[in-house]
PDB file of C-alpha atoms and ligand atoms in Angstrom:
ATOM      1  CA  UNK A 241       6.746-189.630 -12.454  1.00 94.00           C
ATOM      2  CA  UNK A 242       4.327-192.596 -12.878  1.00 97.00           C
ATOM      3  CA  UNK A 243       0.681-191.864 -12.574  1.00 97.00           C
ATOM      4  CA  UNK A 244      -2.595-193.790 -12.917  1.00 98.00           C
ATOM      5  CA  UNK A 245      -5.651-191.800 -13.933  1.00 97.00           C
ATOM      6  CA  UNK A 246      -8.802-193.284 -12.578  1.00 97.00           C
ATOM      7  CA  UNK A 247     -12.255-191.851 -13.100  1.00 97.00           C
ATOM      8  CA  UNK A 248     -15.520-192.465 -14.863  1.00 97.00           C
ATOM      9  CA  UNK A 249     -15.941-191.995 -18.617  1.00 97.00           C
ATOM     10  CA  UNK A 250     -16.037-188.293 -19.421  1.00 95.00           C
ATOM     11  CA  UNK A 251     -14.392-187.248 -16.145  1.00 97.00           C
ATOM     12  CA  UNK A 252     -11.681-185.473 -18.173  1.00 96.00           C
ATOM     13  CA  UNK A 253      -8.875-187.940 -17.925  1.00 96.00           C
ATOM     14  CA  UNK A 254      -7.764-187.409 -21.556  1.00 94.00           C
ATOM     15  CA  UNK A 255      -8.173-183.615 -21.344  1.00 94.00           C
ATOM     16  CA  UNK A 256      -6.082-183.340 -18.135  1.00 97.00           C
ATOM     17  CA  UNK A 257      -3.511-185.995 -19.138  1.00 96.00           C
ATOM     18  CA  UNK A 258      -2.599-183.912 -22.156  1.00 94.00           C
ATOM     19  CA  UNK A 259      -1.814-180.895 -19.897  1.00 96.00           C
ATOM     20  CA  UNK A 260       0.367-183.054 -17.605  1.00 96.00           C
ATOM     21  CA  UNK A 261       2.217-184.573 -20.551  1.00 95.00           C
ATOM     22  CA  UNK A 262       3.019-181.079 -21.817  1.00 94.00           C
ATOM     23  CA  UNK A 263       4.230-179.758 -18.406  1.00 95.00           C
ATOM     24  CA  UNK A 264       6.063-182.877 -17.118  1.00 94.00           C
ATOM     25  CA  UNK A 265       7.387-184.285 -20.369  1.00 94.00           C
ATOM     26  CA  UNK A 266       6.063-187.852 -19.666  1.00 95.00           C
ATOM     27  CA  UNK A 267       3.997-190.046 -21.937  1.00 95.00           C
ATOM     28  CA  UNK A 268       0.283-190.743 -21.876  1.00 96.00           C
ATOM     29  CA  UNK A 269      -0.581-194.401 -22.357  1.00 97.00           C
ATOM     30  CA  UNK A 270      -4.314-194.524 -23.110  1.00 97.00           C
ATOM     31  CA  UNK A 271      -5.595-198.117 -23.632  1.00 97.00           C
ATOM     32  CA  UNK A 272      -8.769-196.579 -25.241  1.00 96.00           C
ATOM     33  CA  UNK A 273      -6.636-194.694 -27.807  1.00 94.00           C
ATOM     34  CA  UNK A 274      -4.536-197.785 -28.431  1.00 96.00           C
ATOM     35  CA  UNK A 275      -7.659-199.829 -29.103  1.00 96.00           C
ATOM     36  CA  UNK A 276      -9.146-197.173 -31.434  1.00 94.00           C
ATOM     37  CA  UNK A 277      -5.767-197.167 -33.332  1.00 94.00           C
ATOM     38  CA  UNK A 278      -6.050-200.894 -33.733  1.00 95.00           C
ATOM     39  CA  UNK A 279      -9.633-200.531 -35.004  1.00 93.00           C
ATOM     40  CA  UNK A 280      -8.578-197.846 -37.546  1.00 92.00           C
ATOM     41  CA  UNK A 281      -5.803-200.091 -38.799  1.00 95.00           C
ATOM     42  CA  UNK A 282      -8.174-203.096 -38.926  1.00 95.00           C
ATOM     43  CA  UNK A 283      -5.879-205.406 -36.946  1.00 95.00           C
ATOM     44  CA  UNK A 284      -7.217-208.735 -35.422  1.00 94.00           C
ATOM     45  CA  UNK A 285      -7.067-207.052 -31.975  1.00 94.00           C
ATOM     46  CA  UNK A 286      -9.017-204.057 -33.189  1.00 94.00           C
ATOM     47  CA  UNK A 287     -11.670-206.345 -34.730  1.00 94.00           C
ATOM     48  CA  UNK A 288     -11.927-208.272 -31.489  1.00 93.00           C
ATOM     49  CA  UNK A 289     -12.282-205.190 -29.398  1.00 96.00           C
ATOM     50  CA  UNK A 290     -14.907-203.526 -31.594  1.00 94.00           C
ATOM     51  CA  UNK A 291     -18.130-205.121 -30.214  1.00 93.00           C
ATOM     52  CA  UNK A 292     -17.065-204.699 -26.599  1.00 97.00           C
ATOM     53  CA  UNK A 293     -16.221-200.995 -27.148  1.00 96.00           C
ATOM     54  CA  UNK A 294     -19.381-200.152 -29.116  1.00 94.00           C
ATOM     55  CA  UNK A 295     -21.549-201.726 -26.296  1.00 94.00           C
ATOM     56  CA  UNK A 296     -19.682-199.827 -23.610  1.00 96.00           C
ATOM     57  CA  UNK A 297     -18.281-202.995 -22.191  1.00 97.00           C
ATOM     58  CA  UNK A 298     -14.684-203.845 -21.187  1.00 98.00           C
ATOM     59  CA  UNK A 299     -12.387-205.581 -23.669  1.00 98.00           C
ATOM     60  CA  UNK A 300     -11.146-208.899 -22.106  1.00 97.00           C
ATOM     61  CA  UNK A 301      -8.332-208.606 -19.602  1.00 97.00           C
ATOM     62  CA  UNK A 302      -5.898-210.873 -21.450  1.00 96.00           C
ATOM     63  CA  UNK A 303      -6.148-208.651 -24.635  1.00 96.00           C
ATOM     64  CA  UNK A 304      -5.526-205.512 -22.609  1.00 97.00           C
ATOM     65  CA  UNK A 305      -2.635-206.966 -20.569  1.00 96.00           C
ATOM     66  CA  UNK A 306      -0.945-208.249 -23.721  1.00 95.00           C
ATOM     67  CA  UNK A 307      -1.323-204.883 -25.448  1.00 96.00           C
ATOM     68  CA  UNK A 308       0.062-203.011 -22.293  1.00 96.00           C
ATOM     69  CA  UNK A 309       2.953-205.411 -21.835  1.00 95.00           C
ATOM     70  CA  UNK A 310       4.026-204.681 -25.388  1.00 94.00           C
ATOM     71  CA  UNK A 311       3.877-200.894 -24.734  1.00 94.00           C
ATOM     72  CA  UNK A 312       5.945-201.289 -21.568  1.00 93.00           C
ATOM     73  CA  UNK A 313       8.841-202.548 -23.779  1.00 92.00           C
ATOM     74  CA  UNK A 314       9.273-199.046 -25.324  1.00 92.00           C
ATOM     75  CA  UNK A 315      12.260-197.154 -23.958  1.00 91.00           C
ATOM     76  CA  UNK A 316      10.308-193.813 -24.104  1.00 90.00           C
ATOM     77  CA  UNK A 317       8.305-194.936 -21.117  1.00 90.00           C
ATOM     78  CA  UNK A 318      11.381-194.872 -18.924  1.00 86.00           C
ATOM     79  CA  UNK A 319      10.899-191.113 -18.462  1.00 88.00           C
ATOM     80  CA  UNK A 320       7.572-191.622 -16.818  1.00 94.00           C
ATOM     81  CA  UNK A 321       3.970-192.016 -17.802  1.00 97.00           C
ATOM     82  CA  UNK A 322       0.287-191.504 -17.173  1.00 97.00           C
ATOM     83  CA  UNK A 323      -1.821-194.661 -17.495  1.00 98.00           C
ATOM     84  CA  UNK A 324      -5.176-193.316 -18.781  1.00 97.00           C
ATOM     85  CA  UNK A 325      -8.024-195.927 -18.721  1.00 96.00           C
ATOM     86  CA  UNK A 326      -5.780-198.726 -17.407  1.00 98.00           C
ATOM     87  CA  UNK A 327      -6.048-200.641 -15.173  1.00 98.00           C
ATOM     88  CA  UNK A 328      -9.806-201.097 -15.169  1.00 98.00           C
ATOM     89  CA  UNK A 329     -10.330-204.465 -13.356  1.00 98.00           C
ATOM     90  CA  UNK A 330      -8.711-206.246 -10.461  1.00 97.00           C
ATOM     91  CA  UNK A 331      -6.855-208.735 -12.790  1.00 97.00           C
ATOM     92  CA  UNK A 332      -5.517-205.807 -14.796  1.00 98.00           C
ATOM     93  CA  UNK A 333      -4.350-204.149 -11.602  1.00 98.00           C
ATOM     94  CA  UNK A 334      -2.612-207.337 -10.521  1.00 97.00           C
ATOM     95  CA  UNK A 335      -1.115-207.632 -13.971  1.00 97.00           C
ATOM     96  CA  UNK A 336       0.249-204.097 -13.733  1.00 97.00           C
ATOM     97  CA  UNK A 337       1.710-204.915 -10.265  1.00 97.00           C
ATOM     98  CA  UNK A 338       3.661-207.768 -11.924  1.00 96.00           C
ATOM     99  CA  UNK A 339       4.828-205.620 -14.790  1.00 95.00           C
ATOM    100  CA  UNK A 340       6.054-202.933 -12.428  1.00 95.00           C
ATOM    101  CA  UNK A 341       8.073-205.463 -10.415  1.00 95.00           C
ATOM    102  CA  UNK A 342       9.606-206.896 -13.632  1.00 92.00           C
ATOM    103  CA  UNK A 343      10.568-203.309 -14.696  1.00 91.00           C
ATOM    104  CA  UNK A 344      11.796-202.338 -11.166  1.00 92.00           C
ATOM    105  CA  UNK A 345       9.353-199.400 -11.112  1.00 93.00           C
ATOM    106  CA  UNK A 346       7.027-197.918  -8.529  1.00 95.00           C
ATOM    107  CA  UNK A 347       3.865-195.841  -8.976  1.00 97.00           C
ATOM    108  CA  UNK A 348       3.852-192.275  -7.616  1.00 96.00           C
ATOM    109  CA  UNK A 349       0.155-191.297  -7.672  1.00 97.00           C
ATOM    110  CA  UNK A 350      -3.281-192.622  -8.499  1.00 98.00           C
ATOM    111  CA  UNK A 351      -5.480-189.652  -9.337  1.00 98.00           C
ATOM    112  CA  UNK A 352      -9.220-190.136  -9.162  1.00 98.00           C
ATOM    113  CA  UNK A 353     -11.252-187.494 -10.940  1.00 98.00           C
ATOM    114  CA  UNK A 354     -14.696-187.249  -9.397  1.00 97.00           C
ATOM    115  CA  UNK A 355     -17.696-185.861 -11.480  1.00 97.00           C
ATOM    116  CA  UNK A 356     -21.443-186.415 -10.996  1.00 95.00           C
ATOM    117  CA  UNK A 357     -23.104-188.823 -13.530  1.00 93.00           C
ATOM    118  CA  UNK A 358     -25.512-186.170 -14.948  1.00 90.00           C
ATOM    119  CA  UNK A 359     -22.577-183.953 -15.951  1.00 94.00           C
ATOM    120  CA  UNK A 360     -20.789-186.995 -17.504  1.00 95.00           C
ATOM    121  CA  UNK A 361     -23.640-187.784 -19.805  1.00 93.00           C
ATOM    122  CA  UNK A 362     -23.817-184.110 -20.884  1.00 93.00           C
ATOM    123  CA  UNK A 363     -20.121-183.970 -21.552  1.00 94.00           C
ATOM    124  CA  UNK A 364     -19.765-187.304 -23.462  1.00 94.00           C
ATOM    125  CA  UNK A 365     -22.696-186.883 -25.844  1.00 93.00           C
ATOM    126  CA  UNK A 366     -21.285-183.480 -26.956  1.00 95.00           C
ATOM    127  CA  UNK A 367     -17.645-184.706 -27.255  1.00 94.00           C
ATOM    128  CA  UNK A 368     -15.815-184.497 -30.595  1.00 96.00           C
ATOM    129  CA  UNK A 369     -12.195-185.196 -31.202  1.00 94.00           C
ATOM    130  CA  UNK A 370      -9.783-184.525 -34.026  1.00 95.00           C
ATOM    131  CA  UNK A 371      -9.308-187.373 -36.421  1.00 91.00           C
ATOM    132  CA  UNK A 372      -5.603-186.352 -36.864  1.00 92.00           C
ATOM    133  CA  UNK A 373      -4.158-184.783 -33.671  1.00 91.00           C
ATOM    134  CA  UNK A 374      -6.702-186.121 -31.165  1.00 89.00           C
ATOM    135  CA  UNK A 375      -7.465-182.777 -29.614  1.00 92.00           C
ATOM    136  CA  UNK A 376     -10.586-183.077 -27.585  1.00 92.00           C
ATOM    137  CA  UNK A 377     -13.559-180.661 -28.020  1.00 95.00           C
ATOM    138  CA  UNK A 378     -17.009-180.325 -26.578  1.00 95.00           C
ATOM    139  CA  UNK A 379     -19.860-178.756 -28.547  1.00 95.00           C
ATOM    140  CA  UNK A 380     -21.230-177.199 -25.419  1.00 92.00           C
ATOM    141  CA  UNK A 381     -18.220-176.369 -23.263  1.00 91.00           C
ATOM    142  CA  UNK A 382     -15.327-176.078 -25.623  1.00 92.00           C
ATOM    143  CA  UNK A 383     -16.538-175.882 -29.321  1.00 96.00           C
ATOM    144  CA  UNK A 384     -14.176-175.662 -32.296  1.00 97.00           C
ATOM    145  CA  UNK A 385     -13.974-172.290 -34.038  1.00 97.00           C
ATOM    146  CA  UNK A 386     -15.307-173.826 -37.274  1.00 97.00           C
ATOM    147  CA  UNK A 387     -18.035-176.322 -36.813  1.00 95.00           C
ATOM    148  CA  UNK A 388     -16.828-179.966 -37.523  1.00 96.00           C
ATOM    149  CA  UNK A 389     -13.072-179.051 -37.987  1.00 97.00           C
ATOM    150  CA  UNK A 390     -10.094-178.995 -35.689  1.00 97.00           C
ATOM    151  CA  UNK A 391      -8.743-175.527 -34.749  1.00 97.00           C
ATOM    152  CA  UNK A 392      -5.130-176.796 -34.989  1.00 96.00           C
ATOM    153  CA  UNK A 393      -4.981-178.705 -38.257  1.00 96.00           C
ATOM    154  CA  UNK A 394      -8.370-178.228 -39.936  1.00 96.00           C
ATOM    155  CA  UNK A 395      -8.953-182.050 -39.946  1.00 97.00           C
ATOM    156  CA  UNK A 396     -12.526-183.299 -39.535  1.00 97.00           C
ATOM    157  CA  UNK A 397     -13.768-183.947 -36.041  1.00 97.00           C
ATOM    158  CA  UNK A 398     -15.121-187.403 -35.114  1.00 94.00           C
ATOM    159  CA  UNK A 399     -17.987-188.418 -32.808  1.00 94.00           C
ATOM    160  CA  UNK A 400     -17.003-191.647 -30.994  1.00 92.00           C
ATOM    161  CA  UNK A 401     -19.386-194.551 -31.632  1.00 90.00           C
ATOM    162  CA  UNK A 402     -19.542-195.274 -27.853  1.00 93.00           C
ATOM    163  CA  UNK A 403     -20.632-191.626 -26.968  1.00 94.00           C
ATOM    164  CA  UNK A 404     -24.348-192.278 -27.411  1.00 93.00           C
ATOM    165  CA  UNK A 405     -26.540-191.775 -24.364  1.00 92.00           C
ATOM    166  CA  UNK A 406     -27.512-195.489 -23.971  1.00 93.00           C
ATOM    167  CA  UNK A 407     -23.762-196.602 -24.292  1.00 94.00           C
ATOM    168  CA  UNK A 408     -22.592-193.882 -21.819  1.00 94.00           C
ATOM    169  CA  UNK A 409     -25.126-195.095 -19.196  1.00 94.00           C
ATOM    170  CA  UNK A 410     -23.734-198.714 -19.558  1.00 96.00           C
ATOM    171  CA  UNK A 411     -20.080-197.384 -19.432  1.00 96.00           C
ATOM    172  CA  UNK A 412     -20.924-195.571 -16.104  1.00 97.00           C
ATOM    173  CA  UNK A 413     -22.329-198.784 -14.718  1.00 97.00           C
ATOM    174  CA  UNK A 414     -19.293-200.768 -15.793  1.00 97.00           C
ATOM    175  CA  UNK A 415     -17.036-198.153 -14.146  1.00 98.00           C
ATOM    176  CA  UNK A 416     -18.933-198.439 -10.801  1.00 97.00           C
ATOM    177  CA  UNK A 417     -18.949-202.243 -10.818  1.00 98.00           C
ATOM    178  CA  UNK A 418     -15.514-203.058 -12.112  1.00 97.00           C
ATOM    179  CA  UNK A 419     -13.116-200.056 -12.059  1.00 98.00           C
ATOM    180  CA  UNK A 420     -14.091-197.892  -9.059  1.00 97.00           C
ATOM    181  CA  UNK A 421     -13.305-200.826  -6.656  1.00 97.00           C
ATOM    182  CA  UNK A 422      -9.599-200.425  -7.679  1.00 97.00           C
ATOM    183  CA  UNK A 423      -9.430-197.405  -5.394  1.00 97.00           C
ATOM    184  CA  UNK A 424      -9.336-199.982  -2.603  1.00 96.00           C
ATOM    185  CA  UNK A 425      -6.415-201.789  -4.284  1.00 96.00           C
ATOM    186  CA  UNK A 426      -4.291-198.636  -4.263  1.00 97.00           C
ATOM    187  CA  UNK A 427      -5.457-197.106  -0.943  1.00 96.00           C
ATOM    188  CA  UNK A 428      -3.223-199.283   1.328  1.00 96.00           C
ATOM    189  CA  UNK A 429      -0.283-198.105  -0.858  1.00 94.00           C
ATOM    190  CA  UNK A 430      -0.979-194.538   0.083  1.00 95.00           C
ATOM    191  CA  UNK A 431      -1.202-193.447  -3.568  1.00 95.00           C
ATOM    192  CA  UNK A 432      -4.768-192.325  -4.011  1.00 97.00           C
ATOM    193  CA  UNK A 433      -5.528-188.654  -4.512  1.00 96.00           C
ATOM    194  CA  UNK A 434      -9.194-187.691  -5.146  1.00 97.00           C
ATOM    195  CA  UNK A 435      -9.690-184.686  -7.278  1.00 98.00           C
ATOM    196  CA  UNK A 436     -12.887-182.653  -7.789  1.00 98.00           C
ATOM    197  CA  UNK A 437     -13.345-182.873 -11.563  1.00 98.00           C
ATOM    198  CA  UNK A 438     -16.048-180.242 -11.903  1.00 97.00           C
ATOM    199  CA  UNK A 439     -15.549-176.605 -13.017  1.00 96.00           C
ATOM    200  CA  UNK A 440     -13.183-175.052 -15.512  1.00 95.00           C
ATOM    201  CA  UNK A 441     -10.456-177.309 -17.059  1.00 96.00           C
ATOM    202  CA  UNK A 442      -7.761-174.965 -15.864  1.00 97.00           C
ATOM    203  CA  UNK A 443      -8.985-174.989 -12.248  1.00 98.00           C
ATOM    204  CA  UNK A 444      -9.092-178.786 -12.235  1.00 98.00           C
ATOM    205  CA  UNK A 445      -5.559-178.829 -13.536  1.00 98.00           C
ATOM    206  CA  UNK A 446      -4.470-176.598 -10.620  1.00 98.00           C
ATOM    207  CA  UNK A 447      -6.068-179.060  -8.193  1.00 98.00           C
ATOM    208  CA  UNK A 448      -4.123-181.823  -9.962  1.00 98.00           C
ATOM    209  CA  UNK A 449      -0.799-179.907  -9.650  1.00 97.00           C
ATOM    210  CA  UNK A 450      -1.410-179.465  -5.899  1.00 97.00           C
ATOM    211  CA  UNK A 451      -2.123-183.215  -5.535  1.00 96.00           C
ATOM    212  CA  UNK A 452       1.115-184.073  -7.424  1.00 94.00           C
ATOM    213  CA  UNK A 453       3.261-181.998  -5.056  1.00 89.00           C
TER     214      UNK A 453
HETATM  215  P1  AP5 B 285     -11.571-194.968 -23.017  1.00 51.36           P
HETATM  216  O1  AP5 B 285     -11.179-194.376 -24.343  1.00 51.36           O
HETATM  217  O2  AP5 B 285     -10.550-195.193 -22.006  1.00 51.36           O
HETATM  218  O3  AP5 B 285     -12.785-194.114 -22.464  1.00 51.36           O
HETATM  219  P2  AP5 B 285     -13.299-193.776 -21.045  1.00 51.36           P
HETATM  220  O4  AP5 B 285     -12.551-194.229 -19.910  1.00 51.36           O
HETATM  221  O5  AP5 B 285     -14.677-194.145 -21.094  1.00 51.36           O
HETATM  222  O6  AP5 B 285     -12.961-192.245 -20.930  1.00 51.36           O
HETATM  223  P3  AP5 B 285     -13.297-191.177 -21.905  1.00 51.36           P
HETATM  224  O7  AP5 B 285     -12.213-191.094 -22.949  1.00 51.36           O
HETATM  225  O8  AP5 B 285     -14.701-191.416 -22.472  1.00 51.36           O
HETATM  226  O9  AP5 B 285     -13.346-189.857 -21.045  1.00 51.36           O
HETATM  227  P4  AP5 B 285     -12.251-188.976 -20.440  1.00 51.36           P
HETATM  228  O10 AP5 B 285     -12.295-189.114 -18.907  1.00 51.36           O
HETATM  229  O11 AP5 B 285     -10.946-189.201 -21.106  1.00 51.36           O
HETATM  230  O12 AP5 B 285     -12.806-187.606 -20.778  1.00 51.36           O
HETATM  231  P5  AP5 B 285     -12.377-186.419 -21.883  1.00 51.36           P
HETATM  232  O13 AP5 B 285     -11.157-185.729 -21.311  1.00 51.36           O
HETATM  233  O14 AP5 B 285     -12.333-186.998 -23.238  1.00 51.36           O
HETATM  234  O15 AP5 B 285     -12.312-196.411 -23.328  1.00 51.36           O
HETATM  235  C1  AP5 B 285     -13.216-196.584 -24.259  1.00 51.36           C
HETATM  236  C2  AP5 B 285     -13.568-198.087 -24.367  1.00 51.36           C
HETATM  237  O16 AP5 B 285     -12.405-198.897 -24.666  1.00 51.36           O
HETATM  238  C3  AP5 B 285     -14.042-198.740 -23.053  1.00 51.36           C
HETATM  239  O17 AP5 B 285     -15.474-198.618 -22.892  1.00 51.36           O
HETATM  240  C4  AP5 B 285     -13.667-200.202 -23.279  1.00 51.36           C
HETATM  241  O18 AP5 B 285     -14.573-200.809 -24.164  1.00 51.36           O
HETATM  242  C5  AP5 B 285     -12.356-200.098 -23.941  1.00 51.36           C
HETATM  243  N1  AP5 B 285     -11.188-200.024 -22.984  1.00 51.36           N
HETATM  244  C6  AP5 B 285     -10.263-199.049 -22.857  1.00 51.36           C
HETATM  245  N2  AP5 B 285      -9.394-199.365 -21.907  1.00 51.36           N
HETATM  246  C7  AP5 B 285      -9.721-200.548 -21.458  1.00 51.36           C
HETATM  247  C8  AP5 B 285      -9.200-201.390 -20.396  1.00 51.36           C
HETATM  248  N3  AP5 B 285      -8.128-201.027 -19.670  1.00 51.36           N
HETATM  249  N4  AP5 B 285      -9.832-202.612 -20.199  1.00 51.36           N
HETATM  250  C9  AP5 B 285     -10.900-203.006 -20.889  1.00 51.36           C
HETATM  251  N5  AP5 B 285     -11.431-202.219 -21.907  1.00 51.36           N
HETATM  252  C10 AP5 B 285     -10.861-201.044 -22.149  1.00 51.36           C
HETATM  253  O19 AP5 B 285     -13.581-185.459 -21.684  1.00 51.36           O
HETATM  254  C11 AP5 B 285     -14.904-185.838 -22.079  1.00 51.36           C
HETATM  255  C12 AP5 B 285     -15.594-184.599 -22.660  1.00 51.36           C
HETATM  256  O20 AP5 B 285     -15.804-183.704 -21.649  1.00 51.36           O
HETATM  257  C13 AP5 B 285     -14.906-183.856 -23.814  1.00 51.36           C
HETATM  258  O21 AP5 B 285     -15.800-183.379 -24.721  1.00 51.36           O
HETATM  259  C14 AP5 B 285     -14.207-182.730 -23.014  1.00 51.36           C
HETATM  260  O22 AP5 B 285     -14.015-181.558 -23.825  1.00 51.36           O
HETATM  261  C15 AP5 B 285     -15.240-182.441 -21.936  1.00 51.36           C
HETATM  262  N6  AP5 B 285     -14.617-181.887 -20.725  1.00 51.36           N
HETATM  263  C16 AP5 B 285     -13.463-182.284 -20.076  1.00 51.36           C
HETATM  264  N7  AP5 B 285     -13.288-181.540 -18.939  1.00 51.36           N
HETATM  265  C17 AP5 B 285     -14.345-180.704 -18.807  1.00 51.36           C
HETATM  266  C18 AP5 B 285     -14.717-179.714 -17.921  1.00 51.36           C
HETATM  267  N8  AP5 B 285     -13.994-179.460 -16.844  1.00 51.36           N
HETATM  268  N9  AP5 B 285     -15.854-179.102 -18.087  1.00 51.36           N
HETATM  269  C19 AP5 B 285     -16.718-179.326 -19.165  1.00 51.36           C
HETATM  270  N10 AP5 B 285     -16.378-180.236 -20.168  1.00 51.36           N
HETATM  271  C20 AP5 B 285     -15.225-180.902 -19.959  1.00 51.36           C
END
């Protein structure tokens, strides 16, 4: 199964992708996570991406397309994948189309998680994630048992530098201007499934399972 996850920042793409990965035994390919790993390792790519990410702007297409093309060489992706946070612009979608042709692959679904802006700001400013396993928490909706530490491995939780209110507002604008229009790119292919992303995580996941049938 090959899935694209579209949706604004904070819609729950990462949270839901982890559930799909577990049930369907496919990989999650998150360009945001890849970029953050580059930043942590201090690579040239990570340093280049830093100012774009911290301002809530998109990293240039050629950087992203180069990074994704490298990931596509990995044999593990043959079993299927969820693209989380990619593509985000028309040139990225066209680049992905080319990569798929080269690999002889087709997409199966484009899931679009829909959540109102006011809820997104509330979710993101309260997000924390585990510095080791990446588990995603929310101080309001899904807090850890011990403040500041992961339930699974006791590692410290981190607050993403782009999860401040001002940056979140810019990220929402960037999504509407540059990423949401991709729905029109995939509509003629009959792949788009719109999902109500509000309510309990488990109820949203049930909606996703129905859409994947
Ligand atoms: P990226 O890491 O991709 O971030 P994003 O798309 O902005 O999405 P988020 O990770 O913020 O949200 P999410 O939908 O995964 O929500 P989550 O499940 O965590 O990108 C970051 C930056 O990297 C970009 O701004 C850009 O600079 C750069 N970048 C990345 N990819 C790029 C690309 N392709 N091109 C160019 N630049 C790129 O949930 C959020 C919170 O809500 C959590 O606290 C969670 O616990 C909570 N939550 C989830 N579901 C629910 C629910 N049902 N009810 C209540 N709370 C919930």
